[in-house]
Coordinates of C-alpha atoms in Angstrom, one line a residue:
X1 CA 32.1 50.2 25.6
X2 CA 33.4 49.2 22.1
X3 CA 35.9 46.8 23.8
X4 CA 33.1 45.2 25.9
X5 CA 30.9 44.8 22.8
X6 CA 33.8 43.2 20.9
X7 CA 34.5 40.8 23.7
X8 CA 30.8 39.9 23.8
X9 CA 30.8 39.2 20.1
X10 CA 33.6 36.8 20.6
X11 CA 31.7 35.0 23.3
X12 CA 28.8 34.6 21.0
X13 CA 30.9 32.9 18.3
X14 CA 31.0 30.0 20.7
X15 CA 27.5 28.4 20.7
X16 CA 28.2 26.9 24.1
X17 CA 28.4 30.4 25.8
X18 CA 25.3 30.0 27.8
X19 CA 25.6 33.2 29.8
X20 CA 26.1 35.3 26.7
X21 CA 23.1 33.8 25.0
X22 CA 21.0 34.2 28.2
X23 CA 21.7 37.9 28.1
X24 CA 20.5 37.9 24.5
X25 CA 17.3 36.1 25.6
X26 CA 16.5 38.7 28.2
X27 CA 17.1 41.6 25.9
X28 CA 15.1 39.8 23.1
X29 CA 12.2 39.1 25.3
X30 CA 11.9 42.7 26.6
X31 CA 12.1 44.0 23.0
X32 CA 9.5 41.6 21.6
X33 CA 7.1 42.2 24.5
X34 CA 7.2 45.9 24.0
X35 CA 6.7 45.8 20.2
X36 CA 3.8 43.4 20.5
X37 CA 2.1 45.6 23.1
X38 CA 2.6 48.6 20.9
X39 CA 1.1 46.7 18.0
X40 CA -2.0 45.8 20.0
X41 CA -2.3 49.4 21.2
X42 CA -2.2 50.7 17.6
X43 CA -4.9 48.2 16.5
X44 CA -7.2 49.5 19.2
X45 CA -6.5 53.1 18.5
X46 CA -7.1 52.8 14.7
X47 CA -10.3 50.8 15.3
X48 CA -11.5 53.4 17.7
X49 CA -11.4 56.0 14.9
X50 CA -14.5 54.4 13.4
X51 CA -16.2 53.5 16.6
X52 CA -15.0 50.0 17.2
X53 CA -14.7 49.4 21.0
X54 CA -13.5 46.6 23.2
X55 CA -9.9 47.0 22.0
X56 CA -10.8 46.7 18.3
X57 CA -13.1 43.7 18.7
X58 CA -16.6 45.0 18.9
X59 CA -17.4 45.2 15.2
X60 CA -20.9 43.8 15.8
X61 CA -22.0 47.2 17.2
X62 CA -21.3 49.0 14.0
X63 CA -24.2 49.8 11.5
X64 CA -24.9 47.0 9.1
X65 CA -23.6 48.8 6.1
X66 CA -20.2 49.1 7.8
X67 CA -19.9 45.3 8.1
X68 CA -19.2 45.3 4.4
X69 CA -17.9 48.7 3.7
X70 CA -15.1 48.7 6.4
X71 CA -13.3 45.4 5.4
X72 CA -13.9 46.0 1.7
X73 CA -12.7 49.6 1.7
X74 CA -9.9 49.0 4.1
X75 CA -8.5 46.1 2.0
X76 CA -8.8 48.3 -1.2
X77 CA -6.9 51.1 0.5
X78 CA -4.2 48.7 1.8
X79 CA -3.9 47.1 -1.6
X80 CA -3.4 50.5 -3.2
X81 CA -0.6 51.2 -0.8
X82 CA 1.0 47.8 -1.3
X83 CA 1.1 48.3 -5.0
X84 CA 3.7 51.0 -4.5
X85 CA 6.1 48.5 -2.9
X86 CA 8.4 45.9 -4.4
X87 CA 7.1 42.3 -4.2
X88 CA 10.0 41.3 -1.8
X89 CA 9.1 44.1 0.5
X90 CA 5.5 42.8 0.9
X91 CA 6.5 39.5 2.6
X92 CA 5.4 39.3 6.2
X93 CA 4.3 36.8 8.8
X94 CA 5.6 33.5 10.1
X95 CA 6.5 32.1 6.7
X96 CA 8.7 35.2 6.0
X97 CA 10.5 34.7 9.3
X98 CA 11.2 31.0 8.6
X99 CA 12.4 31.8 5.1
X100 CA 14.8 34.4 6.3
X101 CA 16.1 32.0 8.9
X102 CA 17.0 29.4 6.3
X103 CA 18.2 31.6 3.4
X104 CA 19.5 34.9 4.8
X105 CA 21.2 33.8 8.0
X106 CA 18.4 35.3 10.2
X107 CA 18.7 38.9 8.8
X108 CA 15.1 40.3 8.8
X109 CA 14.7 43.6 6.9
X110 CA 13.4 46.8 8.5
X111 CA 11.0 47.5 5.6
X112 CA 9.1 44.3 6.0
X113 CA 8.8 44.7 9.7
X114 CA 7.4 48.3 9.4
X115 CA 4.9 47.0 6.8
X116 CA 3.9 44.2 9.1
X117 CA 3.4 46.6 12.0
X118 CA 1.5 49.3 10.2
X119 CA -0.2 47.1 7.6
X120 CA -1.2 44.4 10.0
X121 CA -2.6 46.9 12.5
X122 CA -4.6 48.6 9.9
X123 CA -5.9 45.3 8.4
X124 CA -7.1 44.0 11.8
X125 CA -8.5 47.4 12.8
X126 CA -10.5 47.5 9.5
X127 CA -12.2 44.2 10.2
X128 CA -10.1 41.8 8.1
X129 CA -10.5 38.2 9.3
X130 CA -7.2 37.3 10.9
X131 CA -5.1 37.0 14.0
X132 CA -2.5 39.1 15.7
X133 CA -0.2 36.2 16.6
X134 CA 1.4 35.8 13.2
X135 CA 2.3 39.5 13.0
X136 CA 3.5 39.3 16.6
X137 CA 5.9 36.5 15.7
X138 CA 7.2 38.5 12.8
X139 CA 7.6 41.7 14.8
X140 CA 9.2 39.9 17.8
X141 CA 11.7 38.1 15.5
X142 CA 12.4 41.3 13.4
X143 CA 13.1 43.6 16.3
X144 CA 15.5 41.1 17.7
X145 CA 17.2 40.5 14.3
X146 CA 17.5 44.2 13.7
X147 CA 19.1 44.6 17.2
X148 CA 21.6 41.9 16.5
X149 CA 22.4 43.4 13.1
X150 CA 22.8 46.8 14.6
X151 CA 25.3 45.4 17.2
X152 CA 27.1 43.5 14.5
X153 CA 26.5 40.1 16.2
X154 CA 27.5 36.9 14.4
X155 CA 25.0 35.1 12.3
X156 CA 24.6 32.1 14.6
X157 CA 23.4 34.5 17.4
X158 CA 20.9 36.2 15.0
X159 CA 19.1 32.8 14.7
X160 CA 18.9 32.5 18.5
X161 CA 17.7 36.1 18.7
X162 CA 14.9 35.4 16.2
X163 CA 13.9 32.3 18.2
X164 CA 13.8 34.5 21.3
X165 CA 11.8 37.1 19.5
X166 CA 9.2 34.7 18.2
X167 CA 8.8 33.1 21.6
X168 CA 8.4 36.5 23.1
X169 CA 5.9 37.5 20.5
X170 CA 3.6 34.5 21.2
X171 CA 4.1 34.9 25.0
X172 CA 3.2 38.6 24.9
X173 CA 0.2 38.2 22.5
X174 CA -1.3 35.2 24.3
X175 CA 0.1 35.6 27.9
X176 CA 1.5 32.1 27.4
X177 CA 5.3 31.9 28.1
X178 CA 5.5 28.0 27.9
X179 CA 3.6 27.9 24.6
X180 CA 6.0 30.6 23.3
X181 CA 9.0 28.5 24.2
X182 CA 7.7 25.4 22.6
X183 CA 6.4 27.3 19.5
X184 CA 9.9 28.7 18.9
X185 CA 11.4 25.2 19.3
X186 CA 8.8 23.3 17.4
X187 CA 8.1 25.7 14.5
X188 CA 11.0 28.1 14.1
X189 CA 14.2 26.3 15.2
X190 CA 12.7 22.8 14.6
X191 CA 15.0 21.3 17.3
X192 CA 15.8 21.2 21.0
X193 CA 19.0 21.9 22.8
X194 CA 19.9 23.2 26.3
X195 CA 21.8 26.2 24.9
X196 CA 19.0 27.1 22.6
X197 CA 16.2 26.4 25.2
X198 CA 17.4 28.6 28.1
X199 CA 17.7 32.0 26.2
X200 CA 14.3 31.3 24.5
X201 CA 12.8 30.5 27.9
X202 CA 14.2 33.7 29.4
X203 CA 12.8 35.7 26.4
X204 CA 9.3 34.2 26.8
X205 CA 9.2 34.9 30.5
X206 CA 10.5 38.5 30.2
X207 CA 8.0 39.2 27.3
X208 CA 5.2 37.8 29.5
X209 CA 6.3 40.1 32.3
X210 CA 6.0 43.1 30.0
X211 CA 2.6 41.9 28.8
X212 CA 1.3 41.3 32.3
X213 CA 2.6 44.6 33.5
X214 CA 1.1 46.7 30.7
X215 CA -2.1 44.8 30.1
X216 CA -2.8 42.9 33.3
X217 CA -2.5 39.2 34.3
X218 CA -6.0 38.1 33.6
X219 CA -6.3 35.2 31.1
X220 CA -7.8 35.9 27.7
X221 CA -10.7 33.6 28.4
X222 CA -12.3 33.1 31.8
X223 CA -13.3 29.4 32.2
X224 CA -14.6 27.3 35.1
X225 CA -12.6 24.2 36.0
X226 CA -13.6 21.3 33.7
X227 CA -12.8 17.6 33.6
X228 CA -13.6 14.6 31.5
X229 CA -16.8 13.2 32.9
X230 CA -16.5 9.6 31.5
X231 CA -14.0 7.6 29.6
X232 CA -17.0 6.6 27.3
X233 CA -16.7 10.1 25.8
X234 CA -13.3 9.4 24.3
X235 CA -14.8 8.3 20.9
X236 CA -16.6 11.6 20.7
X237 CA -13.4 13.4 21.5
X238 CA -11.7 11.5 18.7
X239 CA -14.5 12.5 16.4
X240 CA -13.9 16.1 17.5
X241 CA -10.3 15.8 16.5
X242 CA -11.3 14.4 13.1
X243 CA -13.7 17.2 12.5
X244 CA -11.1 19.8 13.4
X245 CA -8.5 18.1 11.2
X246 CA -10.9 18.1 8.2
X247 CA -11.7 21.8 8.8
X248 CA -8.1 22.7 8.9
X249 CA -7.3 20.6 5.8
X250 CA -10.1 22.6 4.0
X251 CA -8.6 25.8 5.4
X252 CA -5.2 25.0 4.0
X253 CA -6.5 23.8 0.7
X254 CA -8.5 27.1 0.3
X255 CA -5.3 29.1 1.1
X256 CA -3.5 27.3 -1.7
X257 CA -6.3 27.9 -4.1
X258 CA -6.4 31.6 -3.5
X259 CA -2.6 31.8 -3.4
X260 CA -2.7 30.6 -7.1
X261 CA -4.3 34.0 -7.9
X262 CA -0.9 35.6 -7.0
X263 CA -0.6 36.9 -10.6
X264 CA -3.5 39.3 -10.0
X265 CA -2.5 42.9 -9.1
X266 CA -2.1 43.3 -5.4
X267 CA -4.8 45.9 -5.1
X268 CA -7.3 43.5 -6.9
X269 CA -6.3 40.6 -4.6
X270 CA -6.7 42.6 -1.4
X271 CA -10.0 44.1 -2.6
X272 CA -11.3 40.6 -3.5
X273 CA -10.4 39.3 0.0
X274 CA -12.0 42.4 1.7
X275 CA -15.2 41.9 -0.3
X276 CA -15.4 38.2 0.5
X277 CA -15.0 39.1 4.2
X278 CA -17.5 41.9 4.0
X279 CA -20.1 39.8 2.2
X280 CA -19.9 37.0 4.7
X281 CA -20.0 39.5 7.6
X282 CA -23.4 40.8 6.4
X283 CA -24.8 37.4 7.6
X284 CA -22.3 36.6 10.4
X285 CA -20.6 39.8 11.7
X286 CA -18.8 37.8 14.4
X287 CA -16.2 36.9 11.8
X288 CA -14.8 40.4 11.6
X289 CA -11.5 41.1 13.2
X290 CA -9.7 38.6 15.5
X291 CA -12.8 37.2 17.1
X292 CA -11.8 36.8 20.7
X293 CA -15.0 38.5 21.9
X294 CA -17.0 35.8 20.0
X295 CA -14.9 33.1 21.5
X296 CA -15.7 34.3 25.0
X297 CA -19.4 34.1 24.2
X298 CA -18.9 30.5 22.9
X299 CA -17.2 29.6 26.2
X300 CA -20.2 31.1 28.1
X301 CA -22.6 29.0 26.0
X302 CA -24.4 32.0 24.6
X303 CA -24.3 31.1 20.9
X304 CA -26.9 28.8 19.2
X305 CA -25.9 25.7 17.1
X306 CA -26.8 27.2 13.7
X307 CA -24.8 30.3 14.5
X308 CA -21.8 28.2 15.6
X309 CA -21.8 26.3 12.4
X310 CA -22.1 29.4 10.3
X311 CA -19.3 31.2 12.2
X312 CA -17.0 28.2 11.7
X313 CA -17.7 28.1 8.0
X314 CA -17.5 31.8 7.3
X315 CA -14.5 32.4 9.5
X316 CA -12.7 29.6 7.7
X317 CA -13.5 31.0 4.2
X318 CA -12.8 34.6 5.1
X319 CA -9.5 33.9 6.9
X320 CA -8.2 31.5 4.3
X321 CA -9.0 33.9 1.5
X322 CA -7.3 36.8 3.4
X323 CA -4.2 34.8 4.1
X324 CA -4.0 33.3 0.6
X325 CA -4.4 36.7 -1.0
X326 CA -1.4 38.0 1.1
X327 CA -3.1 40.3 3.7
X328 CA -0.7 40.8 6.6
X329 CA -2.8 38.9 9.2
X330 CA -2.2 35.8 11.2
X331 CA -4.1 32.5 11.2
X332 CA -3.7 31.1 14.8
X333 CA -6.4 33.2 16.4
X334 CA -9.0 32.4 13.7
X335 CA -8.3 28.7 14.0
X336 CA -8.8 28.9 17.8
X337 CA -12.3 30.3 17.0
X338 CA -13.0 27.7 14.4
X339 CA -12.0 24.9 16.7
X340 CA -14.1 26.3 19.5
X341 CA -17.2 26.6 17.2
X342 CA -16.7 22.9 16.2
X343 CA -16.3 21.7 19.8
X344 CA -19.3 23.6 21.1
X345 CA -21.4 22.5 18.1
X346 CA -20.5 18.8 18.6
X347 CA -21.3 19.0 22.3
X348 CA -24.8 20.5 21.5
X349 CA -25.5 17.9 18.8
X350 CA -24.5 15.0 21.1
X351 CA -26.8 16.3 23.9
X352 CA -29.7 16.7 21.4
X353 CA -29.1 13.1 20.2
X354 CA -29.6 12.0 23.8
X355 CA -26.0 10.8 24.4
X356 CA -26.0 12.6 27.7
X357 CA -22.5 13.9 27.9
X358 CA -21.2 13.9 31.5
X359 CA -18.5 16.5 30.7
X360 CA -19.2 20.2 30.6
X361 CA -19.5 21.4 27.0
X362 CA -16.7 23.9 27.7
X363 CA -14.3 20.9 27.7
X364 CA -15.2 20.3 24.1
X365 CA -14.6 24.0 23.3
X366 CA -11.2 23.9 24.8
X367 CA -10.2 20.6 23.1
X368 CA -11.5 22.0 19.8
X369 CA -9.3 25.1 20.2
X370 CA -6.2 23.0 20.8
X371 CA -6.9 20.5 18.0
X372 CA -7.4 23.2 15.4
X373 CA -4.4 25.2 16.5
X374 CA -2.2 22.1 16.6
X375 CA -3.3 21.0 13.1
X376 CA -2.8 24.3 11.4
X377 CA 0.7 24.8 12.8
X378 CA 1.7 21.2 12.8
X379 CA 2.8 21.9 16.4
X380 CA 0.6 19.8 18.7
X381 CA 2.7 20.3 21.8
X382 CA 2.7 24.1 21.5
X383 CA -1.0 24.0 20.9
X384 CA -1.7 21.9 24.1
X385 CA 0.4 24.3 26.2
X386 CA -1.2 27.4 24.6
X387 CA -4.7 26.2 25.4
X388 CA -3.7 25.2 29.0
X389 CA -2.2 28.6 29.6
X390 CA -4.9 30.6 27.8
X391 CA -7.6 29.1 29.9
X392 CA -5.5 28.8 33.2

C-alpha cells in the first residue's frame, strides 16, 4: 500500500495525469456530498430541539416572542463561544477557501472546518438569516484538502481537490451538478482546462448521487413549465435585472459598512446581528433561517405584494448584517429569495398597471433568482445553470 500511494503521488506531480486526477475527483465528490448531507441533518436536528419543523425551516410556527429571542440569544451564545478562539480560527466560508487557495497552497485547517460545521449549523438552526451553500462550499473544500494533506499529496493536487470539494458542496446542497462544476471553475479556480474540468465534473456528479440517494431526487422548488409569452416583455425583464443588480449592490455595500465594525468584540458583533434579525423578524418572520419555505410560497403565488417588498428589504438587511458581522452563514440562498421577491413583485405591479403580461409570473420569479445570484457571486453562468437545475 505505501508503494502504491507513493506511485500515485508521483502521478499527481504531473498535471496532465488525467486518470489520477479523475480518481481524486470521485473521492472528493463522495466526501463533500457526505459532509454536506451531515451538515443539513445537524441543522434540522438542532432546530428540532426548539420545535422548528420542516427540516429547520418552519420558524413562522414558533411563538412571536421566539422570533426575536431565538436569533438574538443564539447569536449571543455563538459570539461568546467565538470569543474564546483566535481571530485566524474564526475564518469561514467561500472567502476563506479562496484565500487559502491563493496564499496557503490549498491547505485548509481542521479547526476552521469544525467551526464552520458546528457554528454554521447552530447559526442557521437558531434562525440567523443566511444560506447553507457558503458553509457547504467551505466544508466540501476542507474535507478534500484535509484528505489530500493526510495522504501527503502534492500542493497542485490540493488545489484540484478543493475545486472538486466546492463543486461537490454546491451540487449536494442544491442538487445541481452542472452549476457546481461551473461555480468551481468560475469562482474558485477562475479558469477552464480539460484536466481541471473532468475531475471537478466527476466530483459534482458523485456528490449529487450521494445527495439524491440520501435525500431524494425531487427538485428544491416544484414549478410548472414556463416560457416567455411575448418579446415585448424584454424591456420589463431588463428592468428586473436592473432592480436585482441595485438590490445586490445595496447588499454588498451594507456588508462593507457592517464589516467596518470589525474592531468590536466578536460577542458584541454577533449579538448586534442577532438583534437586527430578531427585530426585523417580529414584522416579517419569513426572513428567519434559509427561507426556502418562503420561496416555495412565492413560486405558488401565495404572498401579497406588500409582503414581498418587505421580505426582500428585511432579508437583505438581516443577511448583509449577519455576513458583515462575521456569522458563519452563506449568502447564496438569501439572494435567491431576494431575487424571487423582486421578480414576483415586478410581475404583480406590471399586471396592476394594466400591462397585461403574457408570461406566467413564475417566469419573473425564476429570472429574478438567477439575476440576484449571478450578481452577488459575479458568476452569471453558474447562476443560470443553478436556476435551470433547481427548477428542472
